Amino acid sequence: MTAELVRGQNHPLSQARLEIRVSAGAPIVAGATLSDEHGKVHGTEWVAHPGAPTLPGLEVSRQAAADHRLAVDLDAVPESVHRVSVLLALPTGVGGPVRFGAVAAPFVAVTGLDGSEVASYTITGLDAESAVVALELYRRQGAWKVRAIGQGYAGGLAELLADQNLPEAGLLASGINDAVAQGVARSVQAPLQGDRSRQQAAPAVGPDEGGTAPTSPYGTQGASSAVPPSPATPPYSGGQPPQNAPGYPAPADPPAAGGGINYSHPGRQSTAPPPPAPPAPPAQPGQPGQPVAGDATGWSMDERLYNQVWGMFEDLARTTAAYRSAVDFADSRMEKELDQVLSDPRSRIGGQGDAAREAAQAKHAQLVDQARATLDRDLAQLTAESDVVEPALPAAYARWDNPVWHAYRVPMETPMALRLGDLYLPESDPLRIPMLVRLPLERGLWIDSGQSGSLDGSFHDSHDLSRLALEAAVAHAARLLAVHPAGDFTVHVIDPAGSGAQALAPLVQTGVLAAPPAVGAAGVTEVLGRLTQRVDLVQMAVRGGASESLPPGFDTSEQLLIVNDFPHGFDDRAVNQLRYLADEGPSVGVHLMMVADREEAAAYGPLLDPLWRSLLRLTPVPEDHLADPWVGHAWTYEPPLVPPGSQVLQQVLTQVAAARRSWNR
């Protein structure tokens, strides 16, 4: 389970060979310092930077880039080194941003060599700072840990290195900036998710009075926006980025200014390393811009579609950010011109002032219209792509109203991802982007049944919200059961007061549950005790290298526990067991789905704060609560409810139950 760190928080490291992945909204310099047990850096030879990128056990990038991967081998670090500090800085003298407040918040993730995230940290709160100590790996009692630092320096690299007690700080900072300037032509623009080859949206506004386009992380200088993964972390509540998809090629060269999203080959690379899956069919002759389903890299069609969906998400985030940046620029420009008019007493009387105001407003309208035209063009292209991709999605990625469910058959293998709903922005309505998360789930789900800021203001009755929340949980559970092979996924339900009988009927009546929903305090105790014991047993087997020695007949399937109407029926011991399952369960295949109103559990105070933070919050009604740390968007989440009157859920669950019975024979 990925640890999402806040400033000052630490997390143990169980691996020696790691990657530190850095993503930002503009090219930055990444470096690192080695220090002893007293935090002292003994000289410039203890600093890794673009001019000297390699130290024992450490290698950093040789150029400024918006996406970095620093290689760390803690076993190869000298014994005298007790701390490895990761430094980020904006390059000087290359025409880019000069403060972190002008770019997207940098995101840093510590991962294993297989790409699995160990810990992540989004560096927020930066403004005038142009250099920052992002995090540090430190040795404590023979073991290594990572700590989120986030210490910024307005004086740039020189001030940062001086704070590391380097007497040659100014000279070293100058040398680093010189090395960066020499390689600035090789600067890598802001990354696409998993380095997927997509093109950026065109700048949405024209030149200002000085003849240059306004600089923005999403315009001509910052290139495209990075949208990570988790998080997981699509934009996920709790700050986890989306999950990184493996195996993408390096980004292609950016298009010329004014170009839109290019859907023709080779603007996107659609071939994978050998042996590849059959390539997606090319566009028909004479239609070079026609969107194609599966037009992304991947070993299989499912992986290509997954990558294509995330690419659509990135494109929508990027073009919307460019539009909003253009509107902000137009607003500030008009304010400036109006201030100039009002500051001159001569223009306050007569027709001169009115004419100046009308000219400023006309210029503002022209810029906004130009930005909107660019946005509408890109939205039209994305909508055309969505119209092609949606019908081609497999069941795990598809809406419940997709015809693919009518031809459903229990799969033979688990898919790489699952659809949890749809995402959209106010400017993009009605375009919807599927919200896909990787399987197996790395964190539990919290279906919030409390009063929420639903966009249409419709569901305010607490009973309706509770019912809708449990129906959403049943739909998620049904999808999880449907996309796993028979016998590979088991669902348990705790409904202490029995209040969810009607909503739980599809799961109960089809017989897909491991046992009837547990009711009362005794039922809560029995289910939580059994699953807690399971987590303990599997963890001991894995740590002891004896995973083959589990008891005969032990159920090795993934487990999902749905908890309704929390905290009713839970005592202090049950609450602690629930927290334990949320923290430790996902790593051994035990997942939690809470249907709860946080306010009803307020009596527990901060005791439950870690529980809520560890879960991905979803809502039963559309709500713009999913935060995007890269470009600052608040994405609206729309739950994947079954269409009214449809029997698709019962039909799918009936097939799942029949397959489970055949598998158990």
XYZ file of C-alpha atoms in Angstrom:
665
model
C 0.000 0.000 0.000
C 1.397 3.374 -0.997
C 2.107 5.771 1.866
C 0.936 9.272 0.993
C 3.241 11.448 3.049
C 2.663 14.896 4.433
C 5.427 17.275 5.423
C 7.538 15.777 8.219
C 6.053 12.286 7.957
C 8.312 9.270 7.489
C 7.878 5.738 6.188
C 10.128 2.649 6.369
C 11.862 1.364 3.244
C 11.964 -2.391 2.783
C 13.936 -2.331 -0.473
C 17.495 -1.220 -1.118
C 17.247 -0.590 -4.858
C 14.774 2.197 -5.526
C 13.736 4.822 -8.011
C 12.756 8.335 -7.024
C 10.350 9.670 -9.625
C 9.792 13.402 -9.868
C 7.136 15.123 -11.942
C 6.489 18.843 -12.262
C 4.666 21.250 -14.523
C 7.875 22.665 -16.044
C 11.505 21.591 -16.548
C 13.360 21.488 -13.224
C 16.793 20.427 -12.030
C 17.028 17.356 -9.803
C 19.994 16.595 -7.603
C 20.925 14.999 -4.298
C 23.358 15.456 -1.425
C 24.953 12.839 0.817
C 25.522 13.688 4.466
C 26.817 11.986 7.581
C 25.051 11.198 10.851
C 25.285 14.864 11.857
C 23.724 16.053 8.594
C 26.997 17.476 7.273
C 27.832 17.430 3.571
C 31.628 17.065 3.398
C 32.188 18.799 0.082
C 31.069 19.221 -3.465
C 32.050 15.637 -4.177
C 29.086 14.639 -1.968
C 26.626 16.386 -4.293
C 25.065 14.690 -7.332
C 23.849 17.141 -9.971
C 23.612 17.417 -13.790
C 27.301 18.290 -14.037
C 28.338 15.307 -11.888
C 25.366 12.948 -11.963
C 26.865 9.833 -10.401
C 27.866 9.034 -6.823
C 28.212 5.632 -5.135
C 24.701 4.223 -4.933
C 23.120 7.256 -6.576
C 22.534 8.625 -10.061
C 20.554 11.717 -11.055
C 19.443 13.186 -14.387
C 21.959 14.998 -16.585
C 19.580 17.753 -17.716
C 16.614 19.853 -16.727
C 13.365 17.979 -17.269
C 9.787 17.941 -16.087
C 10.062 14.220 -15.365
C 12.992 12.659 -13.523
C 13.952 9.196 -12.374
C 16.739 9.071 -9.820
C 18.314 5.656 -9.261
C 19.235 4.759 -5.677
C 20.976 1.657 -4.356
C 21.112 1.993 -0.574
C 23.372 -1.054 -0.252
C 25.982 0.731 -2.380
C 25.892 3.971 -0.400
C 29.057 4.411 1.713
C 28.760 3.457 5.384
C 29.622 7.015 6.368
C 26.499 8.310 4.612
C 23.417 8.465 6.803
C 21.209 10.749 4.743
C 20.394 11.220 1.059
C 18.539 14.492 0.405
C 16.698 14.966 -2.891
C 16.893 18.537 -4.206
C 14.732 20.217 -6.843
C 15.353 23.636 -8.384
C 14.088 25.755 -11.238
C 16.874 26.428 -13.769
C 17.953 30.039 -14.104
C 18.742 31.993 -17.242
C 16.778 29.744 -19.601
C 13.560 31.750 -19.837
C 11.428 29.442 -17.713
C 9.473 30.009 -14.508
C 11.455 31.564 -11.662
C 9.333 30.412 -8.711
C 7.529 27.207 -7.834
C 4.342 29.135 -7.181
C 4.009 29.601 -10.947
C 4.083 25.875 -11.780
C 2.144 22.804 -10.745
C 3.020 21.370 -7.347
C 5.957 18.936 -7.764
C 5.142 15.292 -7.073
C 7.783 12.880 -5.766
C 7.332 9.120 -5.494
C 9.689 6.482 -4.124
C 9.151 3.275 -6.089
C 10.589 -0.179 -6.434
C 12.320 -1.208 -9.624
C 9.040 -2.752 -10.777
C 7.343 0.652 -10.573
C 5.288 -0.123 -7.455
C 5.029 2.966 -5.273
C 6.365 2.766 -1.732
C 5.699 6.359 -0.704
C 4.641 9.564 -2.437
C 4.649 13.245 -1.562
C 3.066 16.246 -3.279
C 5.047 19.374 -2.372
C 2.399 22.001 -1.747
C 2.603 25.479 -0.255
C 5.489 26.731 -2.406
C 5.331 30.292 -3.734
C 8.425 32.472 -4.137
C 10.802 29.543 -3.602
C 12.895 28.445 -6.557
C 14.647 25.502 -4.862
C 13.366 22.902 -2.442
C 14.579 19.899 -0.459
C 11.848 17.455 -1.484
C 12.544 14.465 0.731
C 15.342 12.569 2.377
C 16.281 8.930 2.764
C 17.915 8.429 6.136
C 19.484 5.592 8.073
C 18.073 4.868 11.527
C 19.232 1.916 13.655
C 20.482 0.040 10.627
C 17.280 0.512 8.600
C 16.425 3.105 5.966
C 13.393 5.370 5.992
C 12.032 8.151 3.797
C 10.842 11.480 5.186
C 8.867 14.220 3.399
C 10.697 17.554 3.831
C 9.297 20.217 1.473
C 11.718 22.926 2.669
C 11.837 25.714 0.084
C 14.395 28.459 -0.532
C 13.603 31.760 -2.216
C 17.334 32.279 -2.791
C 17.488 29.274 -5.103
C 20.178 26.599 -5.277
C 22.837 28.804 -3.725
C 20.807 29.351 -0.558
C 19.781 25.694 -0.410
C 23.355 24.430 -0.710
C 24.560 27.008 1.796
C 21.980 25.671 4.225
C 23.600 22.259 3.699
C 26.811 23.806 5.144
C 28.673 23.820 1.852
C 31.243 26.668 1.847
C 31.399 26.632 -1.971
C 27.605 26.825 -2.296
C 27.478 29.833 -4.605
C 30.186 28.509 -6.916
C 28.600 25.057 -7.062
C 25.135 26.506 -7.774
C 26.612 28.566 -10.616
C 28.299 25.475 -12.046
C 25.048 23.507 -11.884
C 23.151 26.266 -13.670
C 25.874 26.433 -16.340
C 25.617 22.670 -16.881
C 21.865 22.964 -17.195
C 22.124 25.892 -19.622
C 24.432 23.876 -21.866
C 21.877 21.070 -22.044
C 18.742 23.187 -22.120
C 18.148 22.343 -25.770
C 17.624 18.787 -24.623
C 15.123 19.832 -21.942
C 12.247 17.406 -21.638
C 8.792 18.945 -21.543
C 6.216 18.056 -18.917
C 5.590 14.314 -18.976
C 2.540 12.484 -20.101
C 1.137 9.732 -17.917
C 3.597 6.890 -18.119
C 5.473 8.824 -20.838
C 2.660 8.103 -23.255
C 3.198 9.859 -26.549
C 0.488 12.529 -26.751
C 0.576 16.056 -28.082
C -0.147 19.159 -26.101
C -3.011 21.539 -26.662
C -2.126 24.732 -28.456
C -1.701 27.983 -26.552
C -5.093 29.570 -26.268
C -4.183 33.259 -26.325
C -2.126 35.447 -28.573
C 0.890 37.590 -27.781
C 0.736 40.319 -25.194
C 1.981 43.873 -25.562
C 5.567 42.715 -25.609
C 4.920 40.309 -28.449
C 5.312 37.115 -26.418
C 2.648 34.663 -25.416
C 1.869 34.539 -21.687
C 3.954 31.918 -19.954
C 2.114 29.148 -18.148
C 2.912 25.591 -17.119
C 0.310 24.571 -19.663
C 1.195 26.943 -22.485
C 4.172 27.138 -24.769
C 6.860 27.041 -22.111
C 5.558 24.402 -19.778
C 4.285 22.082 -22.461
C 1.832 19.462 -21.435
C 0.526 18.784 -17.968
C 1.541 15.703 -16.069
C -1.254 13.639 -14.609
C 0.143 10.889 -12.382
C -0.713 7.319 -11.259
C -2.609 6.894 -8.497
C -3.713 6.532 -7.615
C -3.902 5.803 -8.186
C -2.610 8.777 -8.057
C -6.503 9.852 -11.798
C -7.127 12.632 -9.563
C -7.966 10.822 -6.397
C -9.152 12.169 -3.127
C -6.536 11.758 -0.467
C -3.862 13.003 -2.857
C -2.880 9.736 -4.417
C -2.076 10.017 -8.035
C -3.217 7.543 -10.587
C -1.259 4.324 -11.031
C 1.612 4.438 -13.511
C 1.137 2.217 -16.491
C 4.335 0.417 -17.521
C 6.131 0.249 -20.762
C 5.488 3.483 -22.614
C 7.919 4.959 -25.128
C 9.582 8.328 -24.748
C 7.427 11.295 -25.738
C 7.474 12.484 -29.295
C 8.607 15.982 -30.214
C 5.969 18.580 -29.366
C 3.883 19.939 -32.230
C 4.158 23.405 -33.611
C 2.231 26.103 -31.798
C -1.375 26.338 -32.889
C -1.739 22.618 -33.587
C -4.487 20.616 -31.921
C -4.545 17.080 -30.632
C -3.237 14.838 -33.393
C -5.009 11.500 -33.738
C -3.066 10.214 -36.726
C -0.061 7.900 -36.673
C 2.736 8.393 -35.749
C 1.548 11.189 -33.458
C 0.722 8.342 -31.138
C 2.802 5.253 -31.179
C 0.626 2.179 -31.353
C 3.242 -0.537 -31.348
C 4.568 -2.338 -28.316
C 7.811 -4.211 -27.725
C 7.947 -7.589 -29.460
C 6.017 -9.799 -29.437
C 3.259 -7.185 -29.783
C -0.454 -7.727 -29.898
C -1.990 -7.226 -33.344
C -1.799 -3.494 -34.090
C -4.906 -1.364 -34.023
C -6.370 -0.837 -37.485
C -5.005 2.323 -39.084
C -7.146 5.231 -40.124
C -8.761 4.881 -43.518
C -7.023 6.585 -46.428
C -8.123 10.161 -46.749
C -9.014 10.344 -43.024
C -5.660 10.905 -41.292
C -7.309 12.485 -38.234
C -9.918 9.786 -37.628
C -9.743 8.497 -34.029
C -9.128 4.782 -33.580
C -9.936 2.617 -30.557
C -6.771 1.136 -29.076
C -4.559 3.890 -30.498
C -1.892 3.655 -27.768
C 0.959 1.397 -26.755
C 0.399 -1.913 -24.985
C 0.860 -5.665 -25.169
C -2.865 -6.342 -25.519
C -5.935 -4.467 -26.719
C -7.097 -4.053 -23.100
C -3.808 -2.420 -22.147
C -3.881 -0.181 -25.215
C -7.423 0.921 -24.388
C -6.421 1.569 -20.778
C -3.505 3.722 -21.913
C -5.691 5.514 -24.445
C -8.285 6.385 -21.787
C -5.614 7.863 -19.548
C -4.277 9.774 -22.515
C -7.742 11.245 -23.067
C -7.794 12.264 -19.416
C -4.438 14.001 -19.833
C -5.546 15.798 -22.974
C -8.720 17.053 -21.314
C -6.788 18.238 -18.263
C -4.224 19.960 -20.446
C -6.578 21.757 -22.815
C -8.824 22.892 -19.953
C -5.799 24.203 -18.053
C -4.731 26.133 -21.153
C -8.213 27.617 -21.488
C -8.409 28.647 -17.839
C -4.920 30.114 -18.005
C -5.905 32.115 -21.083
C -9.047 33.449 -19.408
C -7.041 34.436 -16.320
C -4.562 36.215 -18.553
C -7.361 38.054 -20.366
C -8.926 39.072 -17.029
C -5.654 40.378 -15.613
C -4.858 42.223 -18.831
C -8.250 43.941 -18.836
C -7.856 44.885 -15.161
C -4.457 46.375 -15.892
C -5.777 48.427 -18.811
C -8.781 49.643 -16.799
C -6.504 50.609 -13.914
C -4.408 52.653 -16.313
C -7.525 54.425 -17.554
C -8.759 55.218 -14.043
C -5.343 56.351 -12.843
C -5.366 59.234 -15.341
C -7.773 61.968 -14.145
C -8.072 63.284 -17.677
C -9.664 60.059 -18.877
C -12.354 60.029 -16.191
C -14.429 62.649 -17.908
C -15.666 62.863 -21.426
C -15.699 60.060 -23.959
C -12.007 59.140 -23.728
C -12.491 56.941 -20.658
C -15.539 55.200 -22.082
C -13.705 54.483 -25.306
C -10.729 53.032 -23.421
C -13.010 50.811 -21.337
C -14.825 49.565 -24.409
C -11.518 48.828 -26.122
C -10.268 46.876 -23.081
C -13.505 44.891 -22.885
C -13.436 44.154 -26.612
C -9.834 42.933 -26.358
C -10.816 40.770 -23.381
C -13.755 39.284 -25.283
C -11.520 38.577 -28.279
C -8.953 36.703 -26.174
C -11.615 34.699 -24.339
C -13.383 33.833 -27.600
C -10.085 32.720 -29.110
C -9.367 30.541 -26.081
C -12.877 29.082 -26.164
C -12.554 28.283 -29.849
C -9.353 26.355 -29.167
C -10.993 24.523 -26.274
C -14.080 23.682 -28.341
C -11.879 22.332 -31.131
C -10.015 20.041 -28.740
C -13.236 18.986 -26.998
C -14.725 18.062 -30.369
C -11.711 15.863 -31.116
C -11.853 14.232 -27.682
C -15.587 13.679 -28.020
C -15.020 11.992 -31.378
C -12.390 9.774 -29.772
C -14.692 8.963 -26.862
C -17.464 7.992 -29.270
C -15.099 5.445 -30.827
C -13.465 4.204 -27.620
C -16.551 3.717 -25.418
C -18.177 0.981 -27.561
C -14.837 -0.852 -27.815
C -14.206 -1.044 -24.070
C -14.170 -4.478 -22.397
C -16.625 -5.190 -19.600
C -14.203 -4.161 -16.851
C -13.889 -0.678 -18.391
C -17.446 -0.285 -19.708
C -20.538 1.431 -18.328
C -23.427 -0.749 -17.210
C -25.417 0.374 -20.259
C -22.732 -0.836 -22.682
C -23.937 -3.742 -24.873
C -20.796 -5.677 -23.926
C -22.559 -6.693 -20.691
C -25.311 -8.465 -22.643
C -22.669 -10.824 -24.054
C -20.969 -11.219 -20.665
C -19.131 -14.420 -19.836
C -17.146 -15.086 -16.668
C -13.506 -14.256 -17.568
C -10.591 -16.650 -17.356
C -8.144 -14.017 -16.079
C -8.253 -10.791 -14.080
C -8.116 -7.548 -16.104
C -5.485 -4.909 -15.470
C -7.968 -2.226 -14.392
C -11.539 -1.513 -13.343
C -13.942 1.359 -13.995
C -15.099 3.112 -10.820
C -17.118 5.828 -12.530
C -16.703 8.806 -14.823
C -14.827 12.116 -14.574
C -15.552 15.450 -16.178
C -14.885 19.164 -15.852
C -17.430 22.009 -16.047
C -16.023 23.147 -19.392
C -16.194 19.635 -20.871
C -19.765 18.623 -20.012
C -21.171 16.296 -21.463
C -17.819 14.623 -22.312
C -17.047 11.890 -19.764
C -13.691 10.175 -19.187
C -13.764 6.695 -17.593
C -12.130 6.616 -14.159
C -9.990 3.486 -14.274
C -7.969 2.099 -11.358
C -5.455 -0.712 -11.500
C -6.169 -4.153 -10.087
C -5.636 -5.491 -7.518
C -6.901 -2.507 -5.549
C -4.140 -0.804 -3.594
C -6.518 0.985 -1.230
C -10.039 0.527 0.042
C -13.120 2.449 -1.041
C -15.299 4.762 1.024
C -18.785 5.408 -0.366
C -19.770 8.581 1.459
C -23.402 8.463 2.585
C -23.244 11.845 4.310
C -24.582 15.176 3.152
C -22.514 16.127 0.125
C -22.323 19.082 -2.195
C -24.099 17.380 -5.090
C -23.967 19.542 -8.177
C -27.684 19.402 -8.916
C -28.658 19.893 -5.276
C -31.178 17.084 -5.556
C -30.508 14.464 -2.878
C -30.585 16.110 0.533
C -32.564 13.503 2.454
C -30.208 11.370 4.555
C -32.266 8.223 3.938
C -32.012 8.684 0.161
C -28.262 9.273 0.387
C -27.753 6.142 2.498
C -29.774 4.071 0.034
C -27.925 5.474 -2.986
C -24.555 4.942 -1.303
C -25.292 1.271 -0.632
C -26.627 0.795 -4.175
C -23.380 2.284 -5.483
C -21.414 -0.110 -3.250
C -23.414 -3.072 -4.593
C -22.705 -1.948 -8.176
C -18.965 -1.702 -7.429
C -18.957 -5.124 -5.733
C -20.867 -6.693 -8.629
C -18.352 -5.310 -11.104
C -15.445 -6.634 -9.035
C -17.065 -10.080 -8.914
C -17.812 -9.984 -12.635
C -14.292 -9.155 -13.810
C -12.541 -11.828 -11.727
C -12.405 -15.506 -12.685
C -14.703 -17.843 -10.762
C -13.366 -18.441 -7.279
C -10.838 -15.598 -7.415
C -12.924 -13.003 -5.567
C -15.055 -13.338 -2.431
C -17.411 -10.766 -0.929
C -18.449 -10.458 2.729
C -21.042 -8.003 4.050
C -21.529 -6.463 7.485
C -24.934 -4.825 7.954
C -25.268 -4.515 11.747
C -28.822 -3.138 11.833
C -30.066 -4.946 8.735
C -30.972 -1.588 7.205
C -29.512 -2.421 3.794
C -31.553 -5.527 3.013
C -33.302 -4.016 0.002
C -30.158 -2.596 -1.634
C -28.184 -5.785 -0.900
C -30.867 -8.005 -2.484
C -29.015 -8.500 -5.831
C -25.991 -9.920 -4.006
C -28.034 -12.008 -1.556
C -30.618 -13.417 -3.951
C -28.113 -14.496 -6.599
C -25.957 -16.284 -4.025
C -22.644 -14.613 -4.826
C -21.850 -13.756 -1.193
C -19.619 -15.997 0.876
C -22.273 -15.962 3.636
C -25.440 -13.991 4.451
C -24.819 -10.421 5.615
C -23.601 -10.346 9.210
C -25.969 -8.534 11.551
C -25.698 -7.402 15.164
C -22.623 -6.963 17.315
C -21.916 -10.716 17.266
C -21.894 -10.804 13.471
C -19.552 -7.808 13.329
C -17.156 -9.457 15.772
C -17.160 -12.793 13.940
C -16.463 -11.403 10.444
C -13.827 -8.892 11.551
C -12.090 -11.496 13.693
C -11.979 -13.996 10.834
C -10.588 -11.516 8.298
C -8.080 -10.066 10.765
C -6.827 -13.575 11.491
C -6.546 -14.191 7.761
C -4.397 -11.076 7.287
C -2.133 -12.136 10.171
C -1.751 -15.659 8.816
C -0.927 -14.613 5.257
C 1.503 -11.928 6.436
C 3.370 -14.458 8.601
C 3.526 -16.930 5.713
C 4.837 -14.312 3.298
C 7.410 -12.907 5.718
C 8.598 -16.392 6.587
C 8.879 -17.389 2.931
C 6.346 -20.171 3.518
C 3.428 -19.007 1.393
C 3.028 -22.596 0.116
C 2.523 -23.835 3.677
C -0.886 -22.281 4.293
C -3.461 -24.682 5.776
C -5.114 -27.153 3.361
C -8.277 -25.747 1.869
C -7.240 -22.166 2.623
C -9.196 -19.747 0.423
C -6.573 -17.873 -1.604
C -9.036 -15.611 -3.402
C -9.140 -11.834 -3.036
C -11.516 -10.790 -0.248
C -13.812 -7.754 -0.150
C -15.588 -6.646 3.025
C -18.557 -4.288 2.587
C -19.382 -2.443 5.798
C -22.756 -0.692 5.867
C -24.038 1.861 8.378
C -20.728 2.335 10.202
C -20.215 2.899 13.185
C -23.473 1.322 14.399
C -22.729 -2.042 16.018
C -18.973 -1.363 16.320
C -17.188 -1.255 19.658
C -13.647 0.045 20.172
C -12.091 -3.340 19.423
C -14.054 -3.660 16.173
C -13.008 -0.139 15.131
C -9.325 -1.021 15.684
C -9.757 -4.207 13.652
C -11.318 -2.185 10.867
C -8.390 0.217 10.830
C -6.011 -2.750 10.754
C -7.797 -4.243 7.731
C -7.703 -0.899 5.919
C -3.945 -0.513 6.524
C -2.659 -4.070 6.171
C -5.347 -5.855 4.190
C -4.688 -4.692 0.602
C -1.132 -6.060 0.586
C -2.459 -9.584 1.271
C -5.642 -9.404 -0.772
C -8.196 -8.210 1.798
C -10.024 -5.058 0.703
C -12.437 -2.774 2.493
C -15.495 -0.938 1.148
C -17.048 1.406 3.699
C -20.553 2.827 3.302
C -20.547 5.494 5.975
C -21.219 9.078 6.967
C -18.097 10.536 8.532
C -20.149 12.868 10.707
C -21.878 9.923 12.376
C -18.465 8.640 13.472
C -17.346 12.054 14.743
C -17.507 10.813 18.343
C -14.306 8.840 17.739
C -12.487 12.108 17.016
C -9.061 11.924 15.359
C -8.850 8.172 16.014
C -10.528 7.494 12.675
C -8.725 10.157 10.631
C -6.113 7.646 9.365
C -8.961 5.339 8.305
C -10.667 7.968 6.159
C -7.349 9.059 4.651
C -6.445 5.494 3.705
C -9.636 5.035 1.669
C -10.545 6.424 -1.734
C -13.645 8.563 -1.216
C -16.423 8.141 -3.747
C -19.912 9.619 -3.678
C -23.327 8.232 -4.679
C -24.194 11.463 -6.509
C -22.047 13.613 -8.827
C -19.653 15.789 -6.841
C -16.502 17.753 -7.725
C -14.351 16.439 -4.872
C -11.533 14.677 -6.722
C -8.440 16.863 -6.694
C -5.824 16.941 -9.425
C -2.507 17.982 -7.853
C -0.859 18.604 -11.232
C -2.994 21.293 -12.809
C -5.262 22.236 -9.915
C -8.525 20.966 -11.404
C -11.413 19.798 -9.236
C -12.811 16.894 -11.234
C -16.449 15.938 -10.917
C -16.943 12.273 -10.113
C -20.048 10.508 -11.426
C -20.858 7.069 -9.965
C -21.437 4.084 -12.307
C -25.048 3.324 -11.364
C -27.109 0.704 -13.174
C -29.731 2.280 -15.497
C -33.221 2.334 -13.921
C -35.240 -0.750 -14.824
C -32.226 -2.618 -16.226
C -31.775 -6.276 -15.291
C -28.124 -6.369 -16.348
C -26.854 -6.509 -12.755
C -28.970 -9.542 -11.864
C -28.070 -11.289 -15.127
C -24.353 -10.788 -14.602
C -24.473 -11.870 -10.955
C -26.488 -14.947 -11.880
C -23.744 -16.020 -14.280
C -21.090 -15.319 -11.619
C -22.991 -17.449 -9.068
C -23.383 -20.322 -11.543
C -19.664 -20.206 -12.360
C -18.799 -20.211 -8.638
C -20.976 -23.285 -8.051
C -19.301 -25.112 -10.947
C -15.868 -24.114 -9.676
C -16.633 -25.404 -6.152
C -17.686 -28.856 -7.334
